[in-house]
XYZ file of N, CA and C in Angstrom:
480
model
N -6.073 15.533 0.197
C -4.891 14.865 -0.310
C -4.761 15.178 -1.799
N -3.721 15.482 -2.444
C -3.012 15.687 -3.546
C -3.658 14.622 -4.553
N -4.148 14.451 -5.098
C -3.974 13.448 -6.374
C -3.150 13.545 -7.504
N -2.118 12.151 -8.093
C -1.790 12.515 -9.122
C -2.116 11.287 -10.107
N -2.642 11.586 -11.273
C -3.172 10.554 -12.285
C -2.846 10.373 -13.504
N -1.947 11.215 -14.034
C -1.460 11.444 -15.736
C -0.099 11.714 -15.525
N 0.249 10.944 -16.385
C 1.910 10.448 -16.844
C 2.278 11.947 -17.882
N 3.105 12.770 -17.421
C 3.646 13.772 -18.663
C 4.572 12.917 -19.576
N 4.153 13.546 -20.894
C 5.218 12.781 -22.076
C 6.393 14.183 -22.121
N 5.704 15.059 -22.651
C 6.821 16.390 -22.781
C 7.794 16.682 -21.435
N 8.864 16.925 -21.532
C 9.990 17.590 -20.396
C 9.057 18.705 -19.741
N 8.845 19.076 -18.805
C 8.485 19.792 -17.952
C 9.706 20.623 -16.741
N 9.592 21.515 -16.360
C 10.491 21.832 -14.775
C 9.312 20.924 -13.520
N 10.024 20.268 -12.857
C 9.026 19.566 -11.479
C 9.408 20.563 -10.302
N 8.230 20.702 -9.820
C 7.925 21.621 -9.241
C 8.075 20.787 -7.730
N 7.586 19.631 -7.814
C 7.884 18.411 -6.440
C 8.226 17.484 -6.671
N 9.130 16.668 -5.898
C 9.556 15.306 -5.818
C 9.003 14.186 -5.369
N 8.888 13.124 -5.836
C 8.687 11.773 -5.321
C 9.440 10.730 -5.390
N 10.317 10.091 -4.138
C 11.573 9.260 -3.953
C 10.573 7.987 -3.439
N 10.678 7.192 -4.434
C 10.131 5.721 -4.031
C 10.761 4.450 -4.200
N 10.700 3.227 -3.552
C 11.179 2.061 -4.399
C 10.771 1.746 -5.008
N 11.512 0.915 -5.828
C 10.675 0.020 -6.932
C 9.450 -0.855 -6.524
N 9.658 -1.595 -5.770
C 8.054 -2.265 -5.272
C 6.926 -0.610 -5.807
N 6.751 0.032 -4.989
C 5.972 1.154 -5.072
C 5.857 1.696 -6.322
N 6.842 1.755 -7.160
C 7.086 2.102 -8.574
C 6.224 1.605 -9.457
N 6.351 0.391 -8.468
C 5.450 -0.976 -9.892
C 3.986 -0.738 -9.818
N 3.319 -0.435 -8.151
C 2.271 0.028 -8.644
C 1.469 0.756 -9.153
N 0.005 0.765 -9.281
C -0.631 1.444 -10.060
C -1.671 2.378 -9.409
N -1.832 2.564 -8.125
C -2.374 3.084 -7.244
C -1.882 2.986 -5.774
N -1.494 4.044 -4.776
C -1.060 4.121 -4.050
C -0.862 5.264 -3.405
N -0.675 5.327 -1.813
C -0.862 6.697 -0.865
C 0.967 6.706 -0.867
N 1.537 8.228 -0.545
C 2.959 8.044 -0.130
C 3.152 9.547 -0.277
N 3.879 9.956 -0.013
C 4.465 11.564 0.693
C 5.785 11.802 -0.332
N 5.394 13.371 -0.781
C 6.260 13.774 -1.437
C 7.687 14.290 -0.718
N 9.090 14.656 -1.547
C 9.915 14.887 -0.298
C 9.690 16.154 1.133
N 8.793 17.111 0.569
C 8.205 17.753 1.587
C 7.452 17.249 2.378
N 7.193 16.067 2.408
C 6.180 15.164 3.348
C 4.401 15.653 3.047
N 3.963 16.715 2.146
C 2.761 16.264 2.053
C 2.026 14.842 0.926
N 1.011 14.595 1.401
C 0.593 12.865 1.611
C -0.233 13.398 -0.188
N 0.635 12.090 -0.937
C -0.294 12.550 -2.124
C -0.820 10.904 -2.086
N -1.853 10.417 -3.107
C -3.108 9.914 -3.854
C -2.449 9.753 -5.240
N -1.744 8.008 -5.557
C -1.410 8.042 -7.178
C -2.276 7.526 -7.615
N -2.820 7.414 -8.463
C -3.790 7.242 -9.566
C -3.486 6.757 -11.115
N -2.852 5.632 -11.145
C -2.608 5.982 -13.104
C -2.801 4.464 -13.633
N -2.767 4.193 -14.577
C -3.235 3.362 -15.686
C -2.392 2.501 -15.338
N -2.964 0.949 -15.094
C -1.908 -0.005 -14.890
C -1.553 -0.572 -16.117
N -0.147 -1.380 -15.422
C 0.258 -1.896 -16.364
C 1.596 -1.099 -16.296
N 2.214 -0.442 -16.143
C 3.051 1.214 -15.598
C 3.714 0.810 -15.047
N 4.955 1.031 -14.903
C 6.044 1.237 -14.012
C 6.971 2.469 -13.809
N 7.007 3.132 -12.932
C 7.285 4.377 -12.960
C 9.154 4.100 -12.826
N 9.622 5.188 -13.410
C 11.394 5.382 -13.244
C 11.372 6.589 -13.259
N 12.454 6.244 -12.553
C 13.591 7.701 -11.995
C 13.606 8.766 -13.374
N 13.015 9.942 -12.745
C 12.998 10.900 -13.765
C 11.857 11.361 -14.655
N 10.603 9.925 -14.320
C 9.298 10.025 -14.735
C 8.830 11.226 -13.841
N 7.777 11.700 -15.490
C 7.219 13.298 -14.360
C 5.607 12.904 -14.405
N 4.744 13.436 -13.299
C 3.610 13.082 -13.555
C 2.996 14.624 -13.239
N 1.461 14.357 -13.468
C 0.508 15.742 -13.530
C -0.240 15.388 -12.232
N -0.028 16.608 -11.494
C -0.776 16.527 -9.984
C -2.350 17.417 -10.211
N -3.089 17.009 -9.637
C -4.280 17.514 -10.087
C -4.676 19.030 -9.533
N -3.705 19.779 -9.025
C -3.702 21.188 -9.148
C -2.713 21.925 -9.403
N -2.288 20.763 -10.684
C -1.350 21.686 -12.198
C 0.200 21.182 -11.664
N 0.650 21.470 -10.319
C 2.316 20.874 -10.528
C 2.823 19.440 -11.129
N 3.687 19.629 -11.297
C 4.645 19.068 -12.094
C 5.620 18.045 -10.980
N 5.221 16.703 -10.951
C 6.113 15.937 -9.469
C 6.890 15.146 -10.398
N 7.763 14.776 -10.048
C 8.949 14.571 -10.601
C 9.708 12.899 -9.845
N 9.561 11.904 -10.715
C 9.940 10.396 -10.055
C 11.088 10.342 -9.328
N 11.645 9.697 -8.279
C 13.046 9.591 -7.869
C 12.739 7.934 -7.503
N 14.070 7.475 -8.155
C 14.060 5.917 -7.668
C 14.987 6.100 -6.062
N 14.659 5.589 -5.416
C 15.084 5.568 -3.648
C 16.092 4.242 -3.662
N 16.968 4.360 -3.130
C 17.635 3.154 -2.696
C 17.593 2.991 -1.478
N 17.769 1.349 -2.080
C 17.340 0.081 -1.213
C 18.077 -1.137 -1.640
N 17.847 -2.019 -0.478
C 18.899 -3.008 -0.604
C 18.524 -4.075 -1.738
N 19.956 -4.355 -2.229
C 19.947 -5.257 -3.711
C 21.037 -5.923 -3.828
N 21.002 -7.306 -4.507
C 22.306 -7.492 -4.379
C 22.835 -7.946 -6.052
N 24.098 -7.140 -6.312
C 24.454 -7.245 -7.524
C 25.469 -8.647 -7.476
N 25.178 -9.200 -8.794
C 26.118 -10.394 -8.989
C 27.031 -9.766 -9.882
N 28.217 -10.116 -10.034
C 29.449 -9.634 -11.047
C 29.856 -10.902 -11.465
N 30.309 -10.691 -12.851
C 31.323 -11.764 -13.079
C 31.678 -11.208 -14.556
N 33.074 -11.619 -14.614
C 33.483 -11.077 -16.023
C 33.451 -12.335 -17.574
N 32.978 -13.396 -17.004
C 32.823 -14.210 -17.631
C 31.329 -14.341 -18.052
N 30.868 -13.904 -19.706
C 29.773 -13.285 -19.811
C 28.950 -14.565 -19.715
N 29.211 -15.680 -20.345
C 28.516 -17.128 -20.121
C 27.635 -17.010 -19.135
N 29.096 -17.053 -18.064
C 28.643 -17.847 -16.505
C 27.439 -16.553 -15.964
N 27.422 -15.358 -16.482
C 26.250 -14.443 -16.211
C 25.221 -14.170 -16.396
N 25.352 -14.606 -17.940
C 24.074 -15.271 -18.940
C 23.437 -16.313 -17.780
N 23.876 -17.601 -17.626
C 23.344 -18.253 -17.047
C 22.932 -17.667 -15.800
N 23.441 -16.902 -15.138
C 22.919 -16.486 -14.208
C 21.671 -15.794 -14.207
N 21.601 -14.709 -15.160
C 20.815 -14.491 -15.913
C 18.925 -15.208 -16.292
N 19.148 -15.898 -16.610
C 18.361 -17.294 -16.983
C 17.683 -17.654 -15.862
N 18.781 -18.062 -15.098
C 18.102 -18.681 -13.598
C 17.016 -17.719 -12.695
N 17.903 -16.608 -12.982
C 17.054 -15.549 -12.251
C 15.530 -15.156 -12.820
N 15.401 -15.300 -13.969
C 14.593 -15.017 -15.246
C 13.469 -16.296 -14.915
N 13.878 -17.097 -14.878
C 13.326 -18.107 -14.666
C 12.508 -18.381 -13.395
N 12.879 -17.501 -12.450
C 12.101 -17.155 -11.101
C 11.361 -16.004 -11.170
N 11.150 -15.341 -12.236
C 10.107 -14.543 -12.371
C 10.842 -13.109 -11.345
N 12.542 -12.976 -11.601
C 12.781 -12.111 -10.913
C 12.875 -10.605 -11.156
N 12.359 -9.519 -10.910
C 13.045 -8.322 -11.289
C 14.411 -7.714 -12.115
N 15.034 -8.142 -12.898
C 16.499 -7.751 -13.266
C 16.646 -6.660 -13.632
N 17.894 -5.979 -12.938
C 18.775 -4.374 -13.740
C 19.706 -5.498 -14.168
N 20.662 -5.220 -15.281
C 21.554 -5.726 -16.257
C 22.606 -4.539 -16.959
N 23.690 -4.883 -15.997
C 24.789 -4.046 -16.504
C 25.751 -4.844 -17.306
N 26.824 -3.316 -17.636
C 27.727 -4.288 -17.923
C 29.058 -5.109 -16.617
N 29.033 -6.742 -16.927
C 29.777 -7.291 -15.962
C 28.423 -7.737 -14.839
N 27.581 -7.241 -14.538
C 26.649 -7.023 -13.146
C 24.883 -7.586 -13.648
N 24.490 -8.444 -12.874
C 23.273 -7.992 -12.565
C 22.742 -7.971 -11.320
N 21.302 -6.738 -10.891
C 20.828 -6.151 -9.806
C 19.516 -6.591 -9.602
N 19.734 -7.223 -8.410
C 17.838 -7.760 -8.239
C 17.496 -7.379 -6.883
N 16.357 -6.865 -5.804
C 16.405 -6.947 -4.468
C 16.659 -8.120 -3.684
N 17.590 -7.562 -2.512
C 17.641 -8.839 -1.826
C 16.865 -9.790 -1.846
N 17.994 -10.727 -1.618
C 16.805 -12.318 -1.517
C 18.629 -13.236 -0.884
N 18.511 -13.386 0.145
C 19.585 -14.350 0.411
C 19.296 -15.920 -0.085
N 18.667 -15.959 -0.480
C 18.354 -17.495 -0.851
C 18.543 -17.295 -2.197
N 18.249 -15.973 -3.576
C 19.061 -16.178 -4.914
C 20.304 -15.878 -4.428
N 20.689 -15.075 -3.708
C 22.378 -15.003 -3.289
C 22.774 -16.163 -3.418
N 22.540 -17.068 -2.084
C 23.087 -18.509 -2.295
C 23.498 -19.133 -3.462
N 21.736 -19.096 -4.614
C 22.186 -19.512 -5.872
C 23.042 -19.202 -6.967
N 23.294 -17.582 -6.773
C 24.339 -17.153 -7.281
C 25.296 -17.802 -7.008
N 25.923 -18.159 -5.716
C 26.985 -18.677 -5.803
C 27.611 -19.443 -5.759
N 26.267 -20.632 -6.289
C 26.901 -22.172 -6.436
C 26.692 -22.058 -8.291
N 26.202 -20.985 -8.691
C 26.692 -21.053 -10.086
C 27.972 -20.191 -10.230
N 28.303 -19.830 -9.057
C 30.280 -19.093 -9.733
C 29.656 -18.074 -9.709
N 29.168 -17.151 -9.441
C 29.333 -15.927 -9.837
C 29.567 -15.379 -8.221
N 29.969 -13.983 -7.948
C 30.368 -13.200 -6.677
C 29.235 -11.898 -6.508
N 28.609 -11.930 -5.470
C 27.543 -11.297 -5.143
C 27.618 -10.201 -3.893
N 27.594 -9.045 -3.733
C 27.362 -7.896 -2.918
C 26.247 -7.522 -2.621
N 25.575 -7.256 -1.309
C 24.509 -6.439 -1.024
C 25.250 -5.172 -0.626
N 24.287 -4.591 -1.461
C 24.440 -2.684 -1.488
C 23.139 -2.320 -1.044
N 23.572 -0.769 -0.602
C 21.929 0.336 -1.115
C 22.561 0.998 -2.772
N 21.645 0.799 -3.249
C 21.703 1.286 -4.514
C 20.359 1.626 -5.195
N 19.688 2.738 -6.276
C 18.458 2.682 -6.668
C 18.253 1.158 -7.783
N 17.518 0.877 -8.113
C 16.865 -0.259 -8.565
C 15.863 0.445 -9.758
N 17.005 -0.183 -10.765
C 16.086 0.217 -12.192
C 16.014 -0.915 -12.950
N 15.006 -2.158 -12.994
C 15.327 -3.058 -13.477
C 15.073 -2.999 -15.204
N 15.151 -4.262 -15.994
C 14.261 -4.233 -17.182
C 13.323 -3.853 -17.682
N 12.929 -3.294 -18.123
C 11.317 -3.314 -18.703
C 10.352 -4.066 -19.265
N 11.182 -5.353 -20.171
C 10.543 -6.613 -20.325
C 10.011 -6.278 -21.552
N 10.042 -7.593 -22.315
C 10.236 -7.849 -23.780
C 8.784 -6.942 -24.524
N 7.740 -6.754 -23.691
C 6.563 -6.570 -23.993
C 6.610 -4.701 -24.238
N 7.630 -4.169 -23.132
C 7.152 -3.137 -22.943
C 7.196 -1.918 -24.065
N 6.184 -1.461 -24.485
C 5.939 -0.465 -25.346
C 6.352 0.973 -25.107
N 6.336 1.566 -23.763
C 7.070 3.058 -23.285
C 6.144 3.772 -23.705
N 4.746 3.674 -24.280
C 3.707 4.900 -24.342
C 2.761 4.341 -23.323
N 2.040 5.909 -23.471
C 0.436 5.845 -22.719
C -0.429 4.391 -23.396
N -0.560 3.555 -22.333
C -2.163 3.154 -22.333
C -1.347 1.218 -23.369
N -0.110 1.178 -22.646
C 0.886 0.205 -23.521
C 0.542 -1.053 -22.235
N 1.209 -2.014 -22.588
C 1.216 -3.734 -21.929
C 1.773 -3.460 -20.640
N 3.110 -2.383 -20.334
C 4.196 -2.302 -19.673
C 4.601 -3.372 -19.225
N 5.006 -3.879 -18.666
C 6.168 -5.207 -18.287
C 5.596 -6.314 -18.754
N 3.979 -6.173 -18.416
C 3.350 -7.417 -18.020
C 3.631 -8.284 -17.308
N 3.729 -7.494 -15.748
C 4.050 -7.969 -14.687
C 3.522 -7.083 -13.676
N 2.230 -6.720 -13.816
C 1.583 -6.034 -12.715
C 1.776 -5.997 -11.493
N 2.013 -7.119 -11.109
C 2.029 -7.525 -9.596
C 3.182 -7.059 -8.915
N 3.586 -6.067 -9.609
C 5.067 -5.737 -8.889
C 5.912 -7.116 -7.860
N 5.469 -8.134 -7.908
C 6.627 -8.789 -6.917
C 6.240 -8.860 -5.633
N 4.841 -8.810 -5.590
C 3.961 -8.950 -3.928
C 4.335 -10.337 -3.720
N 4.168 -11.015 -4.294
C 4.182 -12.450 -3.960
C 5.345 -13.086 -3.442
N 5.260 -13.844 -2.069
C 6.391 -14.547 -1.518
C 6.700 -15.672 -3.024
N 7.677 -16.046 -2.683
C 8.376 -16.836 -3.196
C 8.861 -18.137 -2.407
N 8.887 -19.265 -2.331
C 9.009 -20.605 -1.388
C 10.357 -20.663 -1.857
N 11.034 -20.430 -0.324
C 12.406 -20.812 -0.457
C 13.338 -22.052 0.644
């Protein structure tokens, strides 16, 4: 099996692809198949969250190349920046994943924050879409940094 263990900083050409979700993204070790389907071995420094476009070093020299995969999420909209903020907050406050656009924010399904979305006013869609959330107040963007400080990628049920 392939191993890959070192994060490239410099632009590189990727020589292979890797299309994952975010759950998988978040971790720090893990088995999973490149888009040619051979089975690689990740390896890297936790604390990491990998994104779309991250390149890593495979341990016989290629160059694999991150792809965020879509999967289901459901974006809240509202043009009223308040009522989004708060939305915002609430979600934050559950220790949730957030992407944050403009007008929008993107978290993975959960029909039960849906619900809550929409007894605070805001209007909510489930899509497939890739999932690039925050990085979180901590995160530094070099080798050997805090990254989210949220290791756990989001294993944990939630009581709903």
């Amino acid at each position: 099996m392939l191993i890959i263990s070192q994060r490239l900083q410099q632009p590189r050409a990727a020589d292979a692809r890797l299309v994952l979700p975010f759950q998988m993204r978040s971790r720090s070790r893990f088995r999973a198949r490149l888009a040619d389907g051979e089975e690689v071995g990740v390896v890297l420094a936790r604390g990491q969250i990998l994104r779309g476009g991250d390149l890593l070093l495979a341990s016989d020299g290629r160059v694999i190349e991150i792809g965020a995969a879509a999967e289901t999420v459901s974006t809240a909209h509202s043009a009223d920046a308040r009522l989004l903020a708060r939305a915002a907050y609430h979600l934050g406050n559950r220790h949730v994943a957030l992407q944050i656009g403009e007008g929008w924010l993107r978290y993975i399904h959960d029909h039960v924050l849906d619900q809550m979305m929409h007894g605070l006013g805001v209007t909510v869609s489930v899509e497939q879409s890739m999932f690039e959330p925050e990085a979180g107040a901590y995160h530094t963007g070099g080798e050997g940094g805090h990254g989210s400080g949220h290791e756990h990628g989001h294993e944990h049920g939630h009581e709903h």
